[in-house]
Amino acid sequence: MTDVKIAFLGFLVFNSFIFNILGVFTPNWTSNRTYLELGAGLRLTLASSFMFGTLALSGITFALFLYVYYQVKSNDYSSSLRKWFRIINLSSIIAIILTVAAIIIIATSNSYNMVSTPQGGPEPVTLGYSAWLCFISVILTVAIASISEYIASEEC
């Protein structure tokens, strides 16, 4: 029988994966669509590569969690599951780093590319809802890393 910790970890893993998918595949990374058409070239390519890497890590974390969940459900916590919880922790930390780096790259690209308003003055471009969805995913991923490390050190 599973306990509250593994169920809450599953809730976080699933929601983080969904927020990552929504953040990566929605088009509103900045507040102004013309910014994306003008493009920042290499910076946006690097940021999107980081986000696809984060999405891949989220998928791997989701698959690892399913494996761990069924192992805990059938055999309770065993010492052999410690490494799987630590791998979930490691993939979560790498996903956090990649997502934060992508958001920083896009935010700094915004400060260098000002879009002209119809009145002729520059208007700063702010982060759109896609970046904020990925930021929510980062917050959930921090909780995933913390809980998986706790389970690895206390339960296994």
Short mmCIF file of N, CA and C in Angstrom, two decimals:
data_model
loop_
_atom_site.label_atom_id
_atom_site.label_comp_id
_atom_site.label_asym_id
_atom_site.label_seq_id
_atom_site.Cartn_x
_atom_site.Cartn_y
_atom_site.Cartn_z
N MET A 1 0.84 -1.18 0.00
CA MET A 1 0.00 0.00 0.00
C MET A 1 0.89 1.24 0.00
N THR A 2 0.52 2.20 -0.80
CA THR A 2 1.31 3.42 -0.89
C THR A 2 0.90 4.40 0.21
N ASP A 3 1.82 5.29 0.53
CA ASP A 3 1.52 6.27 1.56
C ASP A 3 1.36 7.67 0.97
N VAL A 4 1.19 8.64 1.82
CA VAL A 4 0.91 10.00 1.39
C VAL A 4 2.09 10.62 0.65
N LYS A 5 3.32 10.31 1.08
CA LYS A 5 4.50 10.91 0.46
C LYS A 5 4.62 10.53 -1.01
N ILE A 6 4.44 9.26 -1.31
CA ILE A 6 4.57 8.82 -2.71
C ILE A 6 3.40 9.32 -3.54
N ALA A 7 2.22 9.41 -2.94
CA ALA A 7 1.06 9.93 -3.66
C ALA A 7 1.24 11.42 -3.96
N PHE A 8 1.75 12.17 -3.00
CA PHE A 8 2.00 13.59 -3.21
C PHE A 8 3.11 13.79 -4.24
N LEU A 9 4.13 12.96 -4.20
CA LEU A 9 5.19 13.03 -5.21
C LEU A 9 4.62 12.77 -6.60
N GLY A 10 3.73 11.81 -6.71
CA GLY A 10 3.08 11.55 -8.00
C GLY A 10 2.25 12.72 -8.48
N PHE A 11 1.52 13.34 -7.57
CA PHE A 11 0.74 14.53 -7.90
C PHE A 11 1.65 15.63 -8.46
N LEU A 12 2.78 15.85 -7.79
CA LEU A 12 3.72 16.88 -8.23
C LEU A 12 4.36 16.55 -9.57
N VAL A 13 4.76 15.29 -9.75
CA VAL A 13 5.40 14.88 -11.00
C VAL A 13 4.43 15.04 -12.17
N PHE A 14 3.20 14.61 -11.99
CA PHE A 14 2.21 14.71 -13.06
C PHE A 14 1.93 16.18 -13.40
N ASN A 15 1.69 17.01 -12.39
CA ASN A 15 1.38 18.41 -12.65
C ASN A 15 2.57 19.17 -13.23
N SER A 16 3.76 18.87 -12.77
CA SER A 16 4.95 19.50 -13.33
C SER A 16 5.11 19.14 -14.81
N PHE A 17 4.86 17.89 -15.14
CA PHE A 17 4.95 17.43 -16.53
C PHE A 17 3.92 18.16 -17.39
N ILE A 18 2.70 18.31 -16.90
CA ILE A 18 1.65 19.00 -17.65
C ILE A 18 2.00 20.48 -17.84
N PHE A 19 2.46 21.14 -16.78
CA PHE A 19 2.85 22.55 -16.91
C PHE A 19 4.02 22.71 -17.87
N ASN A 20 4.94 21.77 -17.87
CA ASN A 20 6.06 21.82 -18.82
C ASN A 20 5.57 21.70 -20.25
N ILE A 21 4.68 20.75 -20.50
CA ILE A 21 4.14 20.58 -21.85
C ILE A 21 3.42 21.86 -22.29
N LEU A 22 2.58 22.40 -21.42
CA LEU A 22 1.85 23.62 -21.75
C LEU A 22 2.80 24.79 -21.99
N GLY A 23 3.81 24.92 -21.16
CA GLY A 23 4.76 26.02 -21.31
C GLY A 23 5.59 25.93 -22.56
N VAL A 24 6.04 24.73 -22.90
CA VAL A 24 6.90 24.57 -24.07
C VAL A 24 6.12 24.73 -25.37
N PHE A 25 4.91 24.20 -25.42
CA PHE A 25 4.18 24.19 -26.68
C PHE A 25 3.18 25.32 -26.85
N THR A 26 3.14 26.27 -25.93
CA THR A 26 2.31 27.46 -26.17
C THR A 26 3.21 28.55 -26.73
N PRO A 27 2.66 29.42 -27.57
CA PRO A 27 3.52 30.35 -28.32
C PRO A 27 3.82 31.68 -27.63
N ASN A 28 3.32 31.92 -26.46
CA ASN A 28 3.43 33.26 -25.87
C ASN A 28 4.58 33.34 -24.86
N TRP A 29 5.80 33.28 -25.34
CA TRP A 29 6.96 33.40 -24.46
C TRP A 29 7.24 34.85 -24.11
N THR A 30 6.81 35.76 -24.96
CA THR A 30 6.97 37.18 -24.68
C THR A 30 5.63 37.86 -24.86
N SER A 31 5.54 39.08 -24.35
CA SER A 31 4.26 39.80 -24.40
C SER A 31 3.94 40.35 -25.77
N ASN A 32 4.93 40.40 -26.66
CA ASN A 32 4.71 40.99 -27.97
C ASN A 32 5.07 39.98 -29.05
N ARG A 33 4.14 39.67 -29.91
CA ARG A 33 4.35 38.66 -30.95
C ARG A 33 5.40 39.09 -31.97
N THR A 34 5.56 40.39 -32.20
CA THR A 34 6.54 40.83 -33.19
C THR A 34 7.97 40.52 -32.73
N TYR A 35 8.16 40.41 -31.44
CA TYR A 35 9.48 40.07 -30.94
C TYR A 35 9.90 38.70 -31.43
N LEU A 36 8.96 37.76 -31.39
CA LEU A 36 9.28 36.41 -31.86
C LEU A 36 9.51 36.40 -33.36
N GLU A 37 8.82 37.26 -34.10
CA GLU A 37 9.04 37.32 -35.54
C GLU A 37 10.39 37.96 -35.85
N LEU A 38 10.76 38.99 -35.08
CA LEU A 38 12.07 39.59 -35.27
C LEU A 38 13.16 38.62 -34.84
N GLY A 39 12.92 37.97 -33.72
CA GLY A 39 13.81 36.93 -33.23
C GLY A 39 15.11 37.47 -32.66
N ALA A 40 15.64 36.73 -31.75
CA ALA A 40 16.95 37.04 -31.20
C ALA A 40 17.94 35.98 -31.64
N GLY A 41 17.57 35.22 -32.66
CA GLY A 41 18.49 34.26 -33.27
C GLY A 41 18.96 33.18 -32.34
N LEU A 42 20.23 33.20 -32.04
CA LEU A 42 20.87 32.15 -31.25
C LEU A 42 20.31 32.06 -29.84
N ARG A 43 19.96 33.18 -29.25
CA ARG A 43 19.44 33.16 -27.88
C ARG A 43 18.13 32.39 -27.79
N LEU A 44 17.22 32.64 -28.71
CA LEU A 44 15.95 31.92 -28.67
C LEU A 44 16.14 30.44 -29.01
N THR A 45 17.06 30.14 -29.90
CA THR A 45 17.35 28.75 -30.22
C THR A 45 17.92 28.03 -29.01
N LEU A 46 18.82 28.69 -28.30
CA LEU A 46 19.40 28.09 -27.10
C LEU A 46 18.34 27.90 -26.01
N ALA A 47 17.49 28.91 -25.82
CA ALA A 47 16.44 28.81 -24.82
C ALA A 47 15.46 27.70 -25.16
N SER A 48 15.09 27.58 -26.43
CA SER A 48 14.15 26.51 -26.81
C SER A 48 14.81 25.14 -26.68
N SER A 49 16.10 25.04 -26.94
CA SER A 49 16.80 23.77 -26.74
C SER A 49 16.80 23.38 -25.26
N PHE A 50 17.02 24.36 -24.40
CA PHE A 50 16.97 24.10 -22.96
C PHE A 50 15.58 23.62 -22.55
N MET A 51 14.55 24.24 -23.11
CA MET A 51 13.19 23.87 -22.72
C MET A 51 12.81 22.49 -23.25
N PHE A 52 13.26 22.13 -24.43
CA PHE A 52 13.00 20.76 -24.91
C PHE A 52 13.78 19.74 -24.08
N GLY A 53 14.98 20.11 -23.62
CA GLY A 53 15.71 19.25 -22.70
C GLY A 53 14.98 19.08 -21.39
N THR A 54 14.40 20.16 -20.90
CA THR A 54 13.60 20.10 -19.68
C THR A 54 12.38 19.21 -19.87
N LEU A 55 11.75 19.33 -21.02
CA LEU A 55 10.59 18.49 -21.31
C LEU A 55 10.98 17.02 -21.36
N ALA A 56 12.12 16.71 -21.96
CA ALA A 56 12.59 15.33 -21.99
C ALA A 56 12.88 14.82 -20.58
N LEU A 57 13.51 15.63 -19.77
CA LEU A 57 13.78 15.23 -18.38
C LEU A 57 12.49 15.04 -17.59
N SER A 58 11.49 15.87 -17.85
CA SER A 58 10.20 15.70 -17.17
C SER A 58 9.54 14.39 -17.57
N GLY A 59 9.65 14.03 -18.84
CA GLY A 59 9.11 12.75 -19.29
C GLY A 59 9.83 11.57 -18.66
N ILE A 60 11.14 11.67 -18.56
CA ILE A 60 11.93 10.62 -17.92
C ILE A 60 11.56 10.51 -16.44
N THR A 61 11.40 11.66 -15.78
CA THR A 61 11.01 11.66 -14.37
C THR A 61 9.64 11.02 -14.19
N PHE A 62 8.72 11.33 -15.09
CA PHE A 62 7.39 10.74 -15.03
C PHE A 62 7.45 9.22 -15.18
N ALA A 63 8.24 8.75 -16.14
CA ALA A 63 8.37 7.30 -16.36
C ALA A 63 9.05 6.63 -15.15
N LEU A 64 10.09 7.25 -14.61
CA LEU A 64 10.75 6.70 -13.42
C LEU A 64 9.81 6.66 -12.23
N PHE A 65 8.99 7.70 -12.09
CA PHE A 65 8.05 7.70 -10.98
C PHE A 65 7.06 6.55 -11.10
N LEU A 66 6.56 6.31 -12.31
CA LEU A 66 5.62 5.20 -12.49
C LEU A 66 6.25 3.88 -12.08
N TYR A 67 7.52 3.67 -12.46
CA TYR A 67 8.23 2.45 -12.08
C TYR A 67 8.35 2.36 -10.56
N VAL A 68 8.79 3.45 -9.93
CA VAL A 68 8.97 3.46 -8.48
C VAL A 68 7.63 3.28 -7.77
N TYR A 69 6.59 3.92 -8.28
CA TYR A 69 5.27 3.81 -7.65
C TYR A 69 4.81 2.36 -7.62
N TYR A 70 4.93 1.65 -8.74
CA TYR A 70 4.48 0.26 -8.77
C TYR A 70 5.37 -0.65 -7.92
N GLN A 71 6.65 -0.31 -7.80
CA GLN A 71 7.53 -1.07 -6.91
C GLN A 71 7.15 -0.85 -5.45
N VAL A 72 6.86 0.38 -5.09
CA VAL A 72 6.46 0.68 -3.71
C VAL A 72 5.10 0.06 -3.42
N LYS A 73 4.21 0.11 -4.38
CA LYS A 73 2.86 -0.44 -4.19
C LYS A 73 2.90 -1.95 -3.95
N SER A 74 3.78 -2.65 -4.65
CA SER A 74 3.81 -4.11 -4.50
C SER A 74 4.76 -4.58 -3.40
N ASN A 75 5.89 -3.89 -3.20
CA ASN A 75 6.90 -4.37 -2.25
C ASN A 75 7.22 -3.43 -1.11
N ASP A 76 6.52 -2.32 -0.99
CA ASP A 76 6.82 -1.28 -0.02
C ASP A 76 8.20 -0.71 -0.33
N TYR A 77 8.73 0.14 0.51
CA TYR A 77 10.03 0.76 0.26
C TYR A 77 11.13 -0.27 0.50
N SER A 78 12.04 -0.34 -0.45
CA SER A 78 13.20 -1.21 -0.28
C SER A 78 14.46 -0.40 -0.55
N SER A 79 15.58 -0.91 -0.10
CA SER A 79 16.83 -0.17 -0.29
C SER A 79 17.23 -0.09 -1.76
N SER A 80 16.74 -0.99 -2.58
CA SER A 80 17.06 -0.93 -4.01
C SER A 80 16.36 0.24 -4.71
N LEU A 81 15.33 0.79 -4.10
CA LEU A 81 14.64 1.93 -4.71
C LEU A 81 15.33 3.26 -4.42
N ARG A 82 16.28 3.26 -3.51
CA ARG A 82 16.97 4.50 -3.17
C ARG A 82 17.61 5.13 -4.39
N LYS A 83 18.25 4.33 -5.22
CA LYS A 83 18.92 4.89 -6.40
C LYS A 83 17.92 5.51 -7.36
N TRP A 84 16.71 4.95 -7.46
CA TRP A 84 15.71 5.49 -8.37
C TRP A 84 15.18 6.83 -7.87
N PHE A 85 15.02 6.95 -6.56
CA PHE A 85 14.61 8.25 -6.00
C PHE A 85 15.72 9.28 -6.18
N ARG A 86 16.96 8.87 -6.08
CA ARG A 86 18.07 9.80 -6.29
C ARG A 86 18.18 10.19 -7.77
N ILE A 87 17.86 9.28 -8.67
CA ILE A 87 17.86 9.63 -10.10
C ILE A 87 16.73 10.62 -10.39
N ILE A 88 15.57 10.44 -9.78
CA ILE A 88 14.48 11.41 -9.91
C ILE A 88 14.93 12.76 -9.38
N ASN A 89 15.63 12.76 -8.27
CA ASN A 89 16.15 13.99 -7.69
C ASN A 89 17.13 14.67 -8.64
N LEU A 90 18.05 13.92 -9.19
CA LEU A 90 19.05 14.47 -10.10
C LEU A 90 18.41 15.03 -11.37
N SER A 91 17.48 14.29 -11.96
CA SER A 91 16.84 14.79 -13.18
C SER A 91 16.01 16.03 -12.88
N SER A 92 15.44 16.11 -11.69
CA SER A 92 14.70 17.31 -11.30
C SER A 92 15.62 18.51 -11.17
N ILE A 93 16.76 18.32 -10.57
CA ILE A 93 17.71 19.43 -10.40
C ILE A 93 18.21 19.92 -11.76
N ILE A 94 18.51 19.00 -12.66
CA ILE A 94 18.96 19.41 -13.99
C ILE A 94 17.83 20.14 -14.74
N ALA A 95 16.60 19.67 -14.59
CA ALA A 95 15.46 20.34 -15.23
C ALA A 95 15.28 21.75 -14.67
N ILE A 96 15.48 21.92 -13.37
CA ILE A 96 15.38 23.25 -12.76
C ILE A 96 16.42 24.18 -13.37
N ILE A 97 17.65 23.70 -13.47
CA ILE A 97 18.74 24.53 -14.00
C ILE A 97 18.46 24.92 -15.45
N LEU A 98 18.01 23.97 -16.27
CA LEU A 98 17.74 24.27 -17.67
C LEU A 98 16.59 25.25 -17.84
N THR A 99 15.53 25.09 -17.06
CA THR A 99 14.39 25.98 -17.19
C THR A 99 14.73 27.39 -16.73
N VAL A 100 15.40 27.51 -15.61
CA VAL A 100 15.79 28.84 -15.12
C VAL A 100 16.74 29.51 -16.12
N ALA A 101 17.66 28.74 -16.69
CA ALA A 101 18.58 29.31 -17.69
C ALA A 101 17.81 29.79 -18.92
N ALA A 102 16.81 29.02 -19.37
CA ALA A 102 16.03 29.42 -20.54
C ALA A 102 15.24 30.70 -20.26
N ILE A 103 14.65 30.79 -19.09
CA ILE A 103 13.88 31.99 -18.74
C ILE A 103 14.81 33.20 -18.62
N ILE A 104 15.99 33.00 -18.06
CA ILE A 104 16.96 34.11 -17.96
C ILE A 104 17.41 34.55 -19.35
N ILE A 105 17.65 33.60 -20.23
CA ILE A 105 18.07 33.95 -21.59
C ILE A 105 16.99 34.76 -22.29
N ILE A 106 15.75 34.36 -22.16
CA ILE A 106 14.66 35.09 -22.81
C ILE A 106 14.48 36.45 -22.16
N ALA A 107 14.58 36.52 -20.85
CA ALA A 107 14.42 37.81 -20.15
C ALA A 107 15.52 38.79 -20.53
N THR A 108 16.75 38.31 -20.64
CA THR A 108 17.84 39.21 -21.04
C THR A 108 17.77 39.57 -22.51
N SER A 109 17.25 38.69 -23.33
CA SER A 109 17.04 39.02 -24.74
C SER A 109 16.02 40.13 -24.87
N ASN A 110 15.04 40.14 -23.97
CA ASN A 110 14.01 41.18 -24.01
C ASN A 110 14.60 42.55 -23.71
N SER A 111 15.59 42.62 -22.86
CA SER A 111 16.13 43.93 -22.51
C SER A 111 16.93 44.51 -23.66
N TYR A 112 17.44 43.68 -24.55
CA TYR A 112 18.21 44.19 -25.68
C TYR A 112 17.35 44.46 -26.91
N ASN A 113 16.20 43.83 -27.00
CA ASN A 113 15.33 44.02 -28.15
C ASN A 113 14.08 44.77 -27.72
N MET A 114 14.04 46.02 -27.99
CA MET A 114 12.86 46.81 -27.70
C MET A 114 12.02 46.88 -28.96
N VAL A 115 10.74 46.72 -28.81
CA VAL A 115 9.82 46.77 -29.94
C VAL A 115 9.22 48.16 -30.00
N SER A 116 9.13 48.72 -31.19
CA SER A 116 8.58 50.06 -31.34
C SER A 116 7.07 50.02 -31.21
N THR A 117 6.54 51.00 -30.53
CA THR A 117 5.09 51.14 -30.42
C THR A 117 4.60 51.93 -31.62
N PRO A 118 3.31 51.94 -31.87
CA PRO A 118 2.79 52.75 -32.99
C PRO A 118 3.12 54.24 -32.83
N GLN A 119 3.33 54.70 -31.62
CA GLN A 119 3.69 56.09 -31.41
C GLN A 119 5.17 56.34 -31.68
N GLY A 120 5.95 55.30 -31.89
CA GLY A 120 7.35 55.43 -32.25
C GLY A 120 8.33 55.18 -31.13
N GLY A 121 7.89 55.12 -29.89
CA GLY A 121 8.80 54.91 -28.78
C GLY A 121 9.03 53.43 -28.51
N PRO A 122 10.15 53.08 -27.87
CA PRO A 122 10.40 51.67 -27.57
C PRO A 122 9.52 51.18 -26.42
N GLU A 123 9.07 49.97 -26.54
CA GLU A 123 8.27 49.34 -25.49
C GLU A 123 8.99 48.08 -25.06
N PRO A 124 9.31 47.95 -23.79
CA PRO A 124 10.00 46.73 -23.37
C PRO A 124 9.09 45.51 -23.52
N VAL A 125 9.68 44.42 -23.87
CA VAL A 125 8.94 43.18 -24.06
C VAL A 125 9.07 42.36 -22.78
N THR A 126 7.94 41.97 -22.20
CA THR A 126 7.95 41.21 -20.95
C THR A 126 7.67 39.74 -21.24
N LEU A 127 7.92 38.91 -20.24
CA LEU A 127 7.67 37.49 -20.40
C LEU A 127 6.17 37.23 -20.51
N GLY A 128 5.82 36.29 -21.38
CA GLY A 128 4.42 35.92 -21.56
C GLY A 128 4.03 34.75 -20.67
N TYR A 129 2.81 34.26 -20.90
CA TYR A 129 2.30 33.22 -20.01
C TYR A 129 3.02 31.88 -20.19
N SER A 130 3.61 31.62 -21.33
CA SER A 130 4.35 30.36 -21.51
C SER A 130 5.54 30.28 -20.56
N ALA A 131 6.25 31.38 -20.41
CA ALA A 131 7.39 31.41 -19.49
C ALA A 131 6.91 31.24 -18.05
N TRP A 132 5.76 31.83 -17.74
CA TRP A 132 5.25 31.70 -16.37
C TRP A 132 4.75 30.29 -16.08
N LEU A 133 4.20 29.61 -17.09
CA LEU A 133 3.82 28.20 -16.91
C LEU A 133 5.05 27.35 -16.61
N CYS A 134 6.14 27.62 -17.32
CA CYS A 134 7.38 26.88 -17.05
C CYS A 134 7.95 27.24 -15.68
N PHE A 135 7.75 28.47 -15.24
CA PHE A 135 8.21 28.86 -13.91
C PHE A 135 7.42 28.12 -12.83
N ILE A 136 6.11 27.95 -13.04
CA ILE A 136 5.30 27.16 -12.11
C ILE A 136 5.82 25.73 -12.08
N SER A 137 6.18 25.21 -13.24
CA SER A 137 6.76 23.87 -13.30
C SER A 137 8.05 23.78 -12.50
N VAL A 138 8.86 24.83 -12.52
CA VAL A 138 10.10 24.86 -11.74
C VAL A 138 9.80 24.78 -10.24
N ILE A 139 8.78 25.51 -9.80
CA ILE A 139 8.42 25.48 -8.39
C ILE A 139 7.99 24.07 -7.99
N LEU A 140 7.20 23.43 -8.82
CA LEU A 140 6.79 22.05 -8.54
C LEU A 140 7.98 21.10 -8.58
N THR A 141 8.92 21.36 -9.48
CA THR A 141 10.10 20.49 -9.61
C THR A 141 11.01 20.62 -8.40
N VAL A 142 11.08 21.79 -7.80
CA VAL A 142 11.84 21.95 -6.56
C VAL A 142 11.24 21.07 -5.46
N ALA A 143 9.91 21.04 -5.40
CA ALA A 143 9.25 20.17 -4.42
C ALA A 143 9.49 18.70 -4.73
N ILE A 144 9.52 18.35 -6.01
CA ILE A 144 9.80 16.96 -6.42
C ILE A 144 11.20 16.56 -5.95
N ALA A 145 12.18 17.42 -6.20
CA ALA A 145 13.56 17.12 -5.79
C ALA A 145 13.66 16.96 -4.27
N SER A 146 12.98 17.82 -3.55
CA SER A 146 13.03 17.76 -2.09
C SER A 146 12.39 16.49 -1.54
N ILE A 147 11.21 16.18 -2.05
CA ILE A 147 10.50 15.00 -1.55
C ILE A 147 11.20 13.71 -1.95
N SER A 148 11.71 13.65 -3.17
CA SER A 148 12.39 12.42 -3.58
C SER A 148 13.68 12.21 -2.78
N GLU A 149 14.38 13.28 -2.46
CA GLU A 149 15.58 13.14 -1.62
C GLU A 149 15.20 12.73 -0.20
N TYR A 150 14.11 13.28 0.30
CA TYR A 150 13.65 12.90 1.63
C TYR A 150 13.29 11.42 1.68
N ILE A 151 12.56 10.97 0.68
CA ILE A 151 12.16 9.55 0.65
C ILE A 151 13.38 8.65 0.52
N ALA A 152 14.34 9.06 -0.31
CA ALA A 152 15.56 8.25 -0.49
C ALA A 152 16.37 8.14 0.80
N SER A 153 16.41 9.22 1.55
CA SER A 153 17.23 9.19 2.77
C SER A 153 16.50 8.67 4.00
N GLU A 154 15.18 8.82 4.07
CA GLU A 154 14.44 8.43 5.28
C GLU A 154 13.69 7.12 5.14
N GLU A 155 13.11 6.85 4.00
CA GLU A 155 12.21 5.69 3.85
C GLU A 155 12.93 4.44 3.32
N CYS A 156 13.93 4.64 2.49
CA CYS A 156 14.58 3.47 1.86
C CYS A 156 15.75 2.97 2.70
#
